[in-house]
CSV table of C-alpha atoms in Angstrom, one decimal:
chain,number,residue,atom,x,y,z
A,55,UNK,CA,0.0,0.0,0.0
A,56,UNK,CA,1.4,3.3,-1.1
A,57,UNK,CA,-0.6,5.5,1.3
A,58,UNK,CA,-2.8,4.7,4.3
A,59,UNK,CA,-5.8,7.1,4.5
A,60,UNK,CA,-7.8,5.5,7.4
A,61,UNK,CA,-7.2,2.9,10.1
A,62,UNK,CA,-10.3,1.4,11.7
A,63,UNK,CA,-10.0,-0.9,14.7
A,64,UNK,CA,-12.3,-3.5,16.2
A,65,UNK,CA,-12.6,-6.5,18.5
A,66,UNK,CA,-14.4,-9.8,17.9
A,67,UNK,CA,-15.1,-12.6,20.4
A,68,UNK,CA,-16.2,-16.2,20.0
A,69,UNK,CA,-17.4,-17.1,23.5
A,70,UNK,CA,-18.3,-20.7,22.7
A,71,UNK,CA,-17.1,-23.1,20.1
A,72,UNK,CA,-13.5,-22.0,19.8
A,73,UNK,CA,-14.1,-20.8,16.2
A,74,UNK,CA,-11.2,-18.4,15.5
A,75,UNK,CA,-12.7,-17.4,12.1
A,76,UNK,CA,-15.9,-16.3,13.7
A,77,UNK,CA,-14.0,-14.1,16.1
A,78,UNK,CA,-12.0,-12.6,13.2
A,79,UNK,CA,-15.1,-11.8,11.2
A,80,UNK,CA,-16.7,-10.1,14.2
A,81,UNK,CA,-13.5,-8.1,14.8
A,82,UNK,CA,-13.5,-6.9,11.1
A,83,UNK,CA,-17.3,-6.1,11.3
A,84,UNK,CA,-16.7,-4.2,14.5
A,85,UNK,CA,-13.9,-2.2,12.8
A,86,UNK,CA,-15.9,-1.2,9.7
A,87,UNK,CA,-19.5,-1.3,10.9
A,88,UNK,CA,-19.7,2.2,12.5
A,89,UNK,CA,-17.7,4.1,9.9
A,90,UNK,CA,-18.4,6.0,6.7
A,91,UNK,CA,-15.8,7.3,4.3
A,92,UNK,CA,-17.8,9.7,2.1
A,93,UNK,CA,-14.7,11.4,0.6
A,94,UNK,CA,-12.6,8.3,0.0
A,95,UNK,CA,-13.1,8.4,-3.8
A,96,UNK,CA,-11.4,11.8,-3.9
A,97,UNK,CA,-8.2,10.3,-2.7
A,98,UNK,CA,-8.1,7.1,-4.8
A,99,UNK,CA,-6.5,6.8,-8.2
A,100,UNK,CA,-9.0,7.6,-10.9
A,101,UNK,CA,-11.6,8.3,-8.1
A,102,UNK,CA,-12.5,4.6,-8.3
A,103,UNK,CA,-13.4,2.4,-5.3
A,104,UNK,CA,-11.8,-0.6,-7.1
A,105,UNK,CA,-8.5,1.1,-6.8
A,106,UNK,CA,-8.7,1.1,-3.0
A,107,UNK,CA,-6.4,-1.2,-1.1
A,108,UNK,CA,-7.4,-2.6,2.2
A,109,UNK,CA,-5.1,-4.5,4.6
A,110,UNK,CA,-6.8,-6.4,7.4
A,111,UNK,CA,-4.4,-7.1,10.3
A,112,UNK,CA,-5.7,-9.6,12.8
A,113,UNK,CA,-4.1,-10.3,16.2
A,114,UNK,CA,-5.1,-13.9,16.9
A,115,UNK,CA,-4.4,-15.8,20.2
A,116,UNK,CA,-4.3,-19.3,18.8
A,117,UNK,CA,-5.4,-21.6,15.9
A,118,UNK,CA,-4.0,-19.0,13.4
A,119,UNK,CA,-3.8,-21.8,10.8
A,120,UNK,CA,-7.6,-22.2,11.1
A,121,UNK,CA,-8.5,-18.7,10.1
A,122,UNK,CA,-10.5,-18.7,6.8
A,123,UNK,CA,-8.7,-15.9,5.0
A,124,UNK,CA,-11.2,-15.9,2.1
A,125,UNK,CA,-14.2,-15.4,4.5
A,126,UNK,CA,-12.3,-12.5,6.1
A,127,UNK,CA,-11.7,-10.9,2.7
A,128,UNK,CA,-15.4,-11.1,1.8
A,129,UNK,CA,-16.2,-8.8,4.8
A,130,UNK,CA,-14.6,-5.9,2.8
A,131,UNK,CA,-17.0,-4.7,0.1
A,132,UNK,CA,-14.5,-2.8,-2.2
A,133,UNK,CA,-10.9,-2.8,-3.3
A,134,UNK,CA,-8.1,-5.3,-3.2
A,135,UNK,CA,-7.9,-6.9,0.2
A,136,UNK,CA,-4.9,-8.5,2.0
A,137,UNK,CA,-5.0,-10.2,5.4
A,138,UNK,CA,-2.1,-10.4,7.8
A,139,UNK,CA,-2.4,-12.7,10.9
A,140,UNK,CA,-0.1,-11.8,13.8
A,141,UNK,CA,0.3,-13.1,17.4
A,142,UNK,CA,-2.0,-11.3,19.8
A,143,UNK,CA,-5.5,-11.2,21.0
A,144,UNK,CA,-6.5,-13.3,24.0
A,145,UNK,CA,-7.7,-16.8,24.9
A,146,UNK,CA,-9.4,-16.8,28.3
A,147,UNK,CA,-11.9,-18.9,30.1
A,148,UNK,CA,-15.6,-18.4,29.5
A,149,UNK,CA,-16.2,-20.1,32.8
A,150,UNK,CA,-18.3,-22.9,31.4
A,151,UNK,CA,-18.2,-25.6,28.7
A,152,UNK,CA,-21.5,-25.7,26.7
A,153,UNK,CA,-21.5,-28.8,24.6
A,154,UNK,CA,-24.6,-27.6,22.7
A,155,UNK,CA,-22.5,-24.6,21.6
A,156,UNK,CA,-19.8,-27.0,20.2
A,157,UNK,CA,-17.4,-26.2,23.0
A,158,UNK,CA,-14.3,-28.3,23.0
A,159,UNK,CA,-13.1,-26.6,26.2
A,160,UNK,CA,-13.9,-23.5,28.2
A,161,UNK,CA,-11.9,-21.0,26.1
A,162,UNK,CA,-13.2,-17.9,24.4
A,163,UNK,CA,-11.2,-16.4,21.6
A,164,UNK,CA,-10.7,-12.6,21.5
A,165,UNK,CA,-9.3,-11.1,18.2
A,166,UNK,CA,-8.3,-7.6,17.6
A,167,UNK,CA,-8.5,-6.1,14.0
A,168,UNK,CA,-6.9,-3.1,12.4
A,169,UNK,CA,-8.3,-2.4,9.0
A,170,UNK,CA,-6.0,-0.1,6.9
A,171,UNK,CA,-7.6,1.7,4.0
A,172,UNK,CA,-5.7,3.5,1.3
A,173,UNK,CA,-4.2,3.0,-2.2
């Protein structure tokens, strides 16, 4: 990315089921859900949303190899999307194992996202 224009941040949690992709998707949604970039086209080459570049950086506590990168990319509606997975986030106890929620243990996964938007 040549120039970063916006950085949006968010947090996503999967309390039960230990699904790291679900936590990642929630973190990305949290980062972009409450934002609007009405002037973004003015800064993009040819004033075209397809020329936007978006880098999604996810801080994941464990099971990084299980993150469905393609699902994460689909959360971003425009531009060319890349995804970086780094160490971070948190795995902590939910305090209970709920088998009907597909829990394998009592861990909840907390993922942090930084969504960088530019060109």
